[in-house]
Coordinates of C-alpha atoms and ligand atoms in Angstrom, one line a residue:
X1297 CA 94.4 87.1 164.4
X1298 CA 96.8 86.2 167.1
X1299 CA 95.2 86.7 170.5
X1300 CA 98.4 87.9 172.0
X1301 CA 98.4 90.8 169.6
X1302 CA 94.9 92.0 170.5
X1303 CA 95.2 95.1 172.5
X1304 CA 92.0 96.3 174.1
X1305 CA 90.5 99.7 173.6
X1306 CA 90.5 102.1 176.6
X1307 CA 86.7 101.5 176.7
X1308 CA 87.2 97.8 177.5
X1309 CA 89.0 98.8 180.7
X1310 CA 86.1 100.8 182.0
X1311 CA 84.6 100.2 185.5
X1312 CA 81.9 102.4 186.8
X1313 CA 83.0 105.1 189.2
X1314 CA 86.8 104.8 188.6
X1315 CA 88.4 108.1 187.9
X1316 CA 91.9 108.9 186.6
X1317 CA 92.0 112.6 185.7
X1318 CA 92.8 115.9 187.2
X1319 CA 91.6 118.9 185.2
X1320 CA 93.9 122.0 185.2
X1321 CA 92.4 124.8 187.3
X1322 CA 91.8 127.6 184.9
X1323 CA 89.9 129.5 187.5
X1324 CA 88.5 132.0 185.0
X1325 CA 84.9 131.9 186.0
X1326 CA 81.9 130.5 184.2
X1327 CA 82.0 129.5 180.5
X1328 CA 78.8 130.6 178.8
X1329 CA 77.6 128.5 175.9
X1330 CA 74.2 129.0 174.2
X1331 CA 71.8 126.2 175.4
X1332 CA 71.6 124.8 171.8
X1333 CA 75.2 123.8 172.1
X1334 CA 74.9 122.0 175.4
X1335 CA 74.4 118.3 175.6
X1336 CA 71.5 116.8 177.5
X1337 CA 73.0 113.4 178.3
X1338 CA 76.4 112.9 179.9
X1339 CA 79.1 111.9 177.4
X1340 CA 80.0 108.2 177.3
X1341 CA 83.6 108.4 178.5
X1342 CA 85.6 105.5 179.8
X1343 CA 85.9 105.3 183.6
X1344 CA 89.4 104.2 184.3
X1345 CA 92.0 104.7 187.0
X1346 CA 95.2 106.6 186.3
X1347 CA 97.7 103.8 186.2
X1348 CA 95.5 101.9 183.7
X1349 CA 95.2 105.0 181.5
X1350 CA 99.0 105.6 181.6
X1351 CA 99.9 102.0 180.9
X1352 CA 97.3 101.7 178.1
X1353 CA 98.7 104.6 176.1
X1354 CA 102.3 104.0 176.9
X1355 CA 102.0 100.4 175.8
X1356 CA 100.2 101.4 172.7
X1357 CA 102.9 103.9 171.8
X1358 CA 105.5 101.2 172.3
X1359 CA 104.0 99.3 169.4
X1360 CA 104.9 102.1 167.1
X1361 CA 108.2 103.1 165.5
X1362 CA 109.1 106.7 164.8
X1363 CA 112.0 109.1 164.4
X1364 CA 111.9 109.4 168.2
X1365 CA 112.5 105.7 168.5
X1366 CA 115.2 105.1 165.9
X1367 CA 116.8 105.8 162.6
X1368 CA 114.2 106.0 159.8
X1369 CA 115.9 106.0 156.4
X1370 CA 112.7 106.0 154.3
X1371 CA 113.5 107.3 150.9
X1372 CA 111.2 109.7 149.0
X1373 CA 109.4 110.7 152.3
X1374 CA 111.9 112.6 154.4
X1375 CA 111.7 111.4 158.0
X1376 CA 114.1 113.5 160.0
X1377 CA 114.5 114.8 163.5
X1378 CA 112.2 117.7 164.0
X1379 CA 113.4 120.0 166.8
X1380 CA 111.1 119.8 169.8
X1381 CA 111.4 123.5 170.4
X1382 CA 109.2 124.0 167.4
X1383 CA 106.5 121.9 169.0
X1384 CA 106.9 124.1 172.1
X1385 CA 106.1 127.2 170.0
X1386 CA 102.8 125.7 168.9
X1387 CA 101.7 125.0 172.5
X1388 CA 102.3 128.6 173.6
X1389 CA 98.9 129.9 174.8
X1390 CA 99.1 132.9 172.4
X1391 CA 98.6 130.6 169.5
X1392 CA 97.1 127.4 171.1
X1393 CA 94.0 129.3 172.2
X1394 CA 93.3 131.1 168.9
X1395 CA 90.0 130.5 167.3
X1396 CA 89.9 130.5 163.5
X1397 CA 86.6 132.6 163.5
X1398 CA 88.2 135.5 165.4
X1399 CA 88.1 138.8 163.5
X1400 CA 91.3 139.6 161.7
X1401 CA 91.9 142.6 163.9
X1402 CA 92.3 140.4 167.0
X1403 CA 94.7 137.9 165.3
X1404 CA 97.2 140.2 163.7
X1405 CA 100.2 138.2 165.2
X1406 CA 98.9 135.0 163.7
X1407 CA 98.4 136.6 160.3
X1408 CA 101.9 138.0 160.5
X1409 CA 103.2 134.4 161.0
X1410 CA 101.2 133.4 157.9
X1411 CA 102.5 136.3 155.9
X1412 CA 106.1 135.9 157.0
X1413 CA 106.1 132.2 156.2
X1414 CA 104.7 132.9 152.7
X1415 CA 107.5 135.4 152.1
X1416 CA 110.3 133.0 153.4
X1417 CA 109.0 130.2 151.2
X1418 CA 108.8 132.5 148.2
X1419 CA 112.5 133.4 148.8
X1420 CA 113.5 129.8 149.3
X1421 CA 111.6 128.6 146.2
X1422 CA 112.4 131.5 144.0
X1423 CA 108.7 132.1 143.5
X1424 CA 106.7 135.3 143.5
X1425 CA 103.9 134.3 145.9
X1426 CA 102.8 131.4 148.0
X1427 CA 99.5 130.1 149.4
X1428 CA 99.8 128.0 152.5
X1429 CA 96.2 126.7 152.4
X1430 CA 96.6 123.1 151.0
X1431 CA 96.7 120.4 153.6
X1432 CA 99.2 118.0 152.1
X1433 CA 101.6 117.4 149.3
X1434 CA 99.0 115.6 147.1
X1435 CA 96.6 118.4 147.9
X1436 CA 99.2 121.0 146.9
X1437 CA 99.8 119.2 143.6
X1438 CA 96.0 119.3 143.0
X1439 CA 95.9 123.0 143.8
X1440 CA 99.0 123.7 141.7
X1441 CA 97.4 121.9 138.7
X1442 CA 94.2 123.8 139.2
X1443 CA 96.3 127.0 139.0
X1444 CA 97.8 125.7 135.7
X1445 CA 94.3 125.0 134.4
X1446 CA 93.0 128.5 135.5
X1447 CA 96.0 130.0 133.7
X1448 CA 95.2 128.2 130.4
X1449 CA 91.5 129.0 130.7
X1450 CA 92.3 132.7 131.2
X1451 CA 94.1 132.6 127.9
X1452 CA 91.2 130.8 126.2
X1453 CA 93.5 127.9 125.7
X1454 CA 91.3 125.2 127.0
X1455 CA 92.3 122.4 124.7
X1456 CA 95.3 121.6 126.9
X1457 CA 94.2 118.4 128.7
X1458 CA 97.5 116.5 129.1
X1459 CA 100.0 116.5 132.0
X1460 CA 103.4 114.9 131.4
X1461 CA 104.6 112.8 134.4
X1462 CA 108.0 111.0 134.4
X1463 CA 107.7 107.3 135.1
X1464 CA 109.9 107.7 138.2
X1465 CA 107.4 110.2 139.8
X1466 CA 105.7 109.8 143.2
X1467 CA 102.3 108.1 142.8
X1468 CA 100.5 111.2 143.9
X1469 CA 101.6 113.1 140.7
X1470 CA 99.4 111.2 138.3
X1471 CA 96.7 110.8 140.9
X1472 CA 96.5 114.6 141.5
X1473 CA 96.6 115.4 137.8
X1474 CA 93.7 113.0 137.2
X1475 CA 91.8 114.6 140.1
X1476 CA 92.4 118.0 138.5
X1477 CA 90.8 116.7 135.3
X1478 CA 93.9 116.1 133.2
X1479 CA 94.9 113.1 131.1
X1480 CA 98.3 111.7 132.2
X1481 CA 101.0 111.0 129.7
X1482 CA 104.1 109.1 131.1
X1483 CA 107.6 110.2 130.1
X1484 CA 110.3 107.6 130.1
X1485 CA 113.5 107.7 132.1
X1486 CA 117.0 107.0 130.8
X1487 CA 119.1 104.2 132.5
X1488 CA 120.6 106.9 134.8
X1489 CA 117.1 107.7 136.1
X1490 CA 116.8 111.2 134.5
X1491 CA 114.1 112.2 132.0
X1492 CA 114.6 110.8 128.5
X1493 CA 114.7 114.0 126.3
X1494 CA 113.8 112.2 123.1
X1495 CA 110.7 110.7 124.6
X1496 CA 109.8 114.0 126.1
X1497 CA 110.1 115.8 122.8
X1498 CA 107.9 113.2 121.1
X1499 CA 105.1 113.9 123.6
X1500 CA 105.2 117.7 123.6
X1501 CA 102.6 119.6 121.6
X1502 CA 99.8 122.2 122.0
X1503 CA 97.6 119.7 124.0
X1504 CA 100.1 119.6 126.9
X1505 CA 99.1 121.8 129.9
X1506 CA 102.1 121.1 132.1
X1507 CA 105.1 118.9 132.9
X1508 CA 105.4 117.7 136.5
X1509 CA 108.9 117.1 137.8
X1510 CA 110.7 116.1 141.0
X1511 CA 114.2 117.4 141.2
X1512 CA 116.3 115.7 142.5
X1513 CA 114.1 113.0 141.0
X1514 CA 112.7 110.1 142.9
X1515 CA 115.9 108.0 142.1
X1516 CA 117.8 110.7 144.0
X1517 CA 119.5 112.1 140.9
X1518 CA 119.7 115.8 139.9
X1519 CA 118.0 116.4 136.6
X1520 CA 120.8 118.1 134.9
X1521 CA 118.7 118.8 131.8
X1522 CA 116.2 121.0 133.6
X1523 CA 117.1 124.2 131.5
X1524 CA 116.5 122.3 128.2
X1525 CA 113.4 120.6 129.6
X1526 CA 111.9 123.9 130.7
X1527 CA 112.7 125.5 127.4
X1528 CA 111.1 122.7 125.4
X1529 CA 108.0 122.7 127.7
X1530 CA 107.6 126.5 127.5
X1531 CA 108.1 126.5 123.8
X1532 CA 104.8 124.6 123.3
X1533 CA 103.0 127.0 125.8
X1534 CA 102.9 124.5 128.7
X1535 CA 103.9 125.2 132.3
X1536 CA 106.6 123.5 134.5
X1537 CA 105.4 122.1 137.8
X1538 CA 107.9 121.3 140.6
X1539 CA 107.2 118.6 143.2
X1540 CA 109.1 120.0 146.1
X1541 CA 107.8 117.5 148.7
X1542 CA 111.4 116.8 149.8
X1543 CA 113.2 120.1 149.3
X1544 CA 116.0 119.3 151.7
X1545 CA 118.7 118.7 149.1
X1546 CA 118.0 122.0 147.4
X1547 CA 117.9 124.2 150.4
X1548 CA 120.7 126.8 150.1
X1549 CA 121.8 125.4 146.8
X1550 CA 119.3 125.9 144.1
X1551 CA 115.8 127.4 143.7
X1552 CA 113.0 125.9 141.5
X1553 CA 112.1 129.4 140.3
X1554 CA 115.6 130.0 138.9
X1555 CA 115.4 126.6 137.1
X1556 CA 112.4 127.7 135.1
X1557 CA 109.5 126.2 137.1
X1558 CA 106.2 128.1 137.1
X1559 CA 104.3 126.4 139.9
X1560 CA 105.6 124.3 142.9
X1561 CA 104.6 122.8 146.2
X1562 CA 106.5 122.1 149.3
X1563 CA 105.7 119.6 152.0
X1564 CA 106.1 121.4 155.3
X1565 CA 105.7 118.0 156.9
X1566 CA 108.9 116.6 155.5
X1567 CA 111.2 119.5 154.9
X1568 CA 110.1 122.1 157.4
X1569 CA 109.8 120.5 160.8
X1570 CA 106.4 118.8 161.1
X1571 CA 106.8 115.0 161.5
X1572 CA 105.5 113.2 158.5
X1573 CA 103.3 110.1 158.7
X1574 CA 100.2 108.9 160.4
X1575 CA 97.9 110.9 158.2
X1576 CA 98.8 114.5 159.3
X1577 CA 98.3 117.2 160.1
X1578 CA 100.5 118.5 157.3
X1579 CA 100.6 121.4 154.8
X1580 CA 101.5 121.6 151.1
X1581 CA 101.9 125.3 150.3
X1582 CA 101.9 126.2 146.6
X1583 CA 104.1 128.8 145.1
X1584 CA 103.8 130.5 141.7
X1585 CA 106.1 132.6 139.6
X1586 CA 105.3 136.2 138.7
X1587 CA 102.2 136.6 136.6
X1588 CA 100.3 133.6 138.1
X1589 CA 99.5 135.1 141.5
X1590 CA 95.9 135.9 140.6
X1591 CA 95.2 132.2 140.1
X1592 CA 96.0 131.2 143.7
X1593 CA 93.1 130.0 145.8
X1594 CA 91.2 132.1 148.4
X1595 CA 91.4 133.3 151.0
X1596 CA 94.6 135.3 151.0
X1597 CA 96.3 137.2 153.8
X1598 CA 97.0 140.7 152.5
X1599 CA 98.8 143.6 153.9
X1600 CA 97.4 147.1 154.0
X1601 CA 99.4 150.3 153.7
X1602 CA 99.3 150.9 157.4
X1603 CA 100.9 147.6 158.0
X1604 CA 97.8 145.8 159.2
X1605 CA 96.9 142.4 157.9
X1606 CA 93.5 141.1 156.6
X1607 CA 92.0 137.9 155.3
X1608 CA 90.6 138.6 151.9
X1609 CA 88.7 136.9 149.2
X1610 CA 89.6 138.1 145.7
X1611 CA 88.4 137.1 142.3
X1612 CA 87.8 133.3 142.4
X1613 CA 89.9 131.2 140.0
X1614 CA 88.6 127.9 141.2
X1615 CA 87.1 128.0 144.7
X1616 CA 88.4 127.4 148.2
X1617 CA 90.7 124.4 148.9
X1618 CA 90.6 124.4 152.7
X1619 CA 88.6 125.5 155.7
X1620 CA 89.9 128.7 157.3
X1621 CA 93.5 129.3 156.4
X1622 CA 94.7 125.6 156.5
X1623 CA 96.7 123.8 159.2
X1624 CA 98.0 126.7 161.2
X1625 CA 100.1 124.9 163.8
X1626 CA 102.2 123.4 160.9
X1627 CA 103.0 127.0 159.7
X1628 CA 104.2 128.0 163.2
X1629 CA 106.6 125.1 163.3
X1630 CA 107.9 125.8 159.8
X1631 CA 108.5 129.5 160.6
X1632 CA 110.2 128.7 163.9
X1633 CA 112.4 126.2 162.1
X1634 CA 113.4 128.7 159.4
X1635 CA 114.1 131.5 161.9
X1636 CA 116.1 129.3 164.2
X1637 CA 118.3 127.9 161.4
X1638 CA 118.7 131.4 159.8
X1639 CA 120.0 131.9 156.3
X1640 CA 123.3 130.2 157.2
X1641 CA 121.7 127.2 158.7
X1642 CA 119.3 126.7 155.9
X1643 CA 122.2 126.8 153.4
X1644 CA 123.7 123.8 155.2
X1645 CA 120.6 121.6 154.9
X1646 CA 121.1 120.7 151.2
X1647 CA 124.9 119.9 151.4
X1648 CA 124.5 117.9 154.6
X1649 CA 121.6 115.7 153.4
X1650 CA 123.6 115.1 150.2
X1651 CA 126.8 114.3 152.0
X1652 CA 125.0 111.8 154.3
X1653 CA 123.4 109.9 151.4
X1654 CA 126.6 109.7 149.5
X1655 CA 128.5 108.5 152.5
X1656 CA 126.1 105.5 153.0
X1657 CA 125.9 104.8 149.3
X1658 CA 129.6 104.6 148.9
X1659 CA 130.1 102.5 152.0
X1660 CA 127.7 99.8 150.8
X1661 CA 128.0 99.7 147.0
X1662 CA 130.4 96.7 147.1
X1663 CA 127.6 94.5 148.5
X1664 CA 124.4 96.1 147.2
X1665 CA 123.7 96.7 143.5
X1666 CA 123.9 100.4 142.6
X1667 CA 122.0 100.7 139.3
X1668 CA 122.7 104.4 138.9
X1669 CA 126.3 105.3 139.6
X1670 CA 126.6 108.3 141.9
X1671 CA 127.0 110.9 143.1
X1672 CA 123.4 111.1 144.3
X1673 CA 121.6 113.9 146.1
X1674 CA 119.7 113.4 149.3
X1675 CA 118.7 109.8 148.6
X1676 CA 119.6 106.8 146.4
X1677 CA 118.4 103.5 145.2
X1678 CA 120.0 100.1 145.5
X1679 CA 118.6 97.2 143.4
X1680 CA 118.9 94.6 146.1
X1681 CA 122.0 92.7 146.8
X1682 CA 124.7 92.3 144.2
X1683 CA 124.7 88.5 144.8
X1684 CA 121.3 87.4 143.8
X1685 CA 122.1 83.6 143.9
X1686 CA 120.6 83.1 147.4
X1687 CA 117.1 84.3 146.6
X1688 CA 117.2 86.9 149.4
X1689 CA 115.1 89.8 148.4
X1690 CA 114.8 93.5 149.2
X1691 CA 111.8 92.6 151.4
X1692 CA 113.9 90.2 153.4
X1693 CA 116.6 92.8 153.9
X1694 CA 114.0 95.4 154.9
X1695 CA 112.6 93.0 157.5
X1696 CA 116.0 92.0 158.8
X1697 CA 116.8 95.6 159.6
X1698 CA 113.9 95.7 162.0
X1699 CA 115.6 93.4 164.4
X1700 CA 118.4 95.9 164.7
X1701 CA 116.1 98.7 165.7
X1702 CA 116.1 100.5 162.3
X1703 CA 113.0 101.3 160.3
X1704 CA 113.1 99.8 156.8
X1705 CA 114.0 102.0 153.8
X1706 CA 111.4 102.5 151.1
X1707 CA 111.1 99.2 149.1
X1708 CA 110.0 98.3 145.6
X1709 CA 109.8 102.0 144.7
X1710 CA 110.7 103.7 142.4
X1711 CA 109.4 101.1 139.9
X1712 CA 112.5 101.5 137.7
X1713 CA 114.2 98.4 139.2
X1714 CA 113.0 95.0 140.4
X1715 CA 114.5 95.1 143.9
X1716 CA 114.4 98.9 144.7
X1717 CA 115.7 99.7 148.2
X1718 CA 115.6 103.4 148.6
X1719 CA 117.6 105.0 151.3
X1720 CA 117.4 108.6 152.6
X1721 CA 119.4 109.4 155.8
X1722 CA 118.4 113.1 155.9
X1723 CA 120.6 116.0 157.1
X1724 CA 119.9 115.4 160.8
X1725 CA 121.6 112.1 161.6
X1726 CA 125.0 112.0 163.2
X1727 CA 128.0 110.1 162.0
X1728 CA 127.7 107.3 164.7
X1729 CA 124.1 106.5 163.5
X1730 CA 125.2 106.4 159.9
X1731 CA 128.1 104.2 160.7
X1732 CA 125.9 101.8 162.7
X1733 CA 123.4 101.6 159.9
X1734 CA 126.2 100.8 157.4
X1735 CA 127.6 98.2 159.8
X1736 CA 124.2 96.5 160.1
X1737 CA 123.6 96.6 156.3
X1738 CA 127.0 94.9 155.8
X1739 CA 126.2 92.4 158.6
X1740 CA 123.0 91.4 156.9
X1741 CA 124.6 91.1 153.4
X1742 CA 127.3 88.8 155.0
X1743 CA 124.8 86.7 156.9
X1744 CA 123.0 86.0 153.6
X1745 CA 126.1 84.2 152.4
X1746 CA 126.2 81.6 155.1
X1747 CA 122.6 81.3 156.2
X1748 CA 120.2 82.9 153.7
X1749 CA 117.2 81.2 155.5
X1750 CA 118.0 83.0 158.7
X1751 CA 117.7 86.4 156.8
X1752 CA 114.6 85.2 155.0
X1753 CA 112.8 84.4 158.2
X1754 CA 113.6 87.8 159.9
X1755 CA 112.4 89.7 161.9
X1756 CA 112.5 87.7 165.1
X1757 CA 111.9 90.5 167.6
X1758 CA 108.8 92.4 166.4
X1759 CA 105.2 91.7 167.6
X1760 CA 104.3 90.7 164.0
X1761 CA 106.8 89.2 161.6
X1762 CA 105.3 87.9 158.5
X1763 CA 101.6 88.9 158.1
X1764 CA 99.6 87.5 155.2
X1765 CA 99.9 90.6 153.1
X1766 CA 97.5 89.5 150.4
X1767 CA 94.9 88.7 153.0
X1768 CA 95.5 92.1 154.7
X1769 CA 95.1 93.9 151.4
X1770 CA 92.1 91.9 150.2
X1771 CA 90.2 91.5 153.4
X1772 CA 91.3 94.2 155.8
X1773 CA 89.7 94.2 159.2
X1774 CA 88.8 97.9 159.6
X1775 CA 85.9 97.7 162.1
X1776 CA 86.3 97.3 165.8
X1777 CA 83.5 94.8 166.0
X1778 CA 85.1 92.5 163.5
X1779 CA 88.5 92.6 165.2
X1780 CA 86.9 91.9 168.5
X1781 CA 85.0 89.0 167.1
X1782 CA 88.1 87.5 165.5
X1783 CA 90.1 87.8 168.7
X1784 CA 87.6 86.0 170.8
Ligands
PLP2772 C1 105.4 112.7 150.1 C2 105.5 113.0 148.7 C3 104.3 113.5 148.0 C4 102.9 113.6 148.6 O1 102.8 114.3 149.9 P1 101.6 113.9 150.9 O2 101.7 115.0 151.9 O3 101.9 112.6 151.4 O4 100.4 114.0 150.1 C5 104.5 113.9 146.7 N1 105.7 113.8 146.1 C6 106.8 113.3 146.7 C7 108.1 113.3 145.9 C8 106.7 112.9 148.0 O5 107.8 112.4 148.6

């Protein structure tokens, strides 16, 4: 561990008696808590003066990179600008001060937000009904597959233990299917990245419960065979599952429900205005087509004839999946985003994200190897540089980008190619940013020709440049005490 990289915890700055806070004056009288809830000892908080607190957190945040710092073209995990006004909606006192245990009668507005979002997502996905409860995309997949299982069990068709997953799928797909108790069967891709129909046909039979698909797939290609795939999967009595984590390219253009999908999830923290990354909070709502509503998890927000809303527990298909109603603030941002864009704005998301990706792809394909000829949807994959003679790899290019203030694209995924470099610009970047990125990618490719070593040794400007990745994976330092010990 490099001593210069060791940044102390706020607790290491503590000096008895120093104060650096000013509490807001609520002036609302005494707060009455039952004695059992009151602590007997004072909390062990750091005692630090204000400049130290401000510098500590400002410097810590400067060690990070996010969409607020620079362009973040991370394929398969939409990282886009999320309007700050949606964050402002969340901090309004009317919602910020809600308590999840409040009786439904006192939170009718919050339940209306929940119900409205469910309806908009159903409209956007072409589904009959949504639950917002799941906390993440992977969690949504798990819940969706439990819905699939509950459906088969309800028909006394329990022998279906297999879930088909294309080899290009996001890693969460097989993981969630395994968690839901299924056996995973991989379906091959054709050279153009789409599902191999012959391979699919050979694996379809009465033991298959569902086929999971991502469309556009993880190589950024539209699966043009979806109608035939859905027909073949339905013909053996299995269901179609849609991984809608990155729904951007579909918005306003096509709906999973209309393509023949039965169950789907959406990542609100990718497509609907919650920043993605850092472990949450997120939400992975799950939608189902008509006839599967009864298998959605509890609790549900239901509407009575008089227009009032209630939190209800119906017949239980497979138990609860979240505490309370899930990550409520994420719903507020999603609803604010949908309402502020309106139907017209939503309809531009798909075309714009597609246009931006194709623009970058076509501006670089003379220097970077494009294994699947376009047009792509919202993202695309290069297989490293065309000129492989210098030994410069995708990892080198990704690291070289950091010196220019760009986050690296997704690398070595999907597994379809040796040197995958997966780029997603999203719909929210302007032409100047896209042009600058193209210019830098060309500059790096040209630098490789006259000094490959210079590119291999990049980055030169980041706090850490070439960590020992094997050591970091095999012996990670995850305890504060160990880190402290190493640094001293
Ligand atoms: C991000 C992503 C997921 C998983 O979502 P999490 O919220 O990270 O669990 C699943 N599928 C695809 C295609 C994704 O991009």
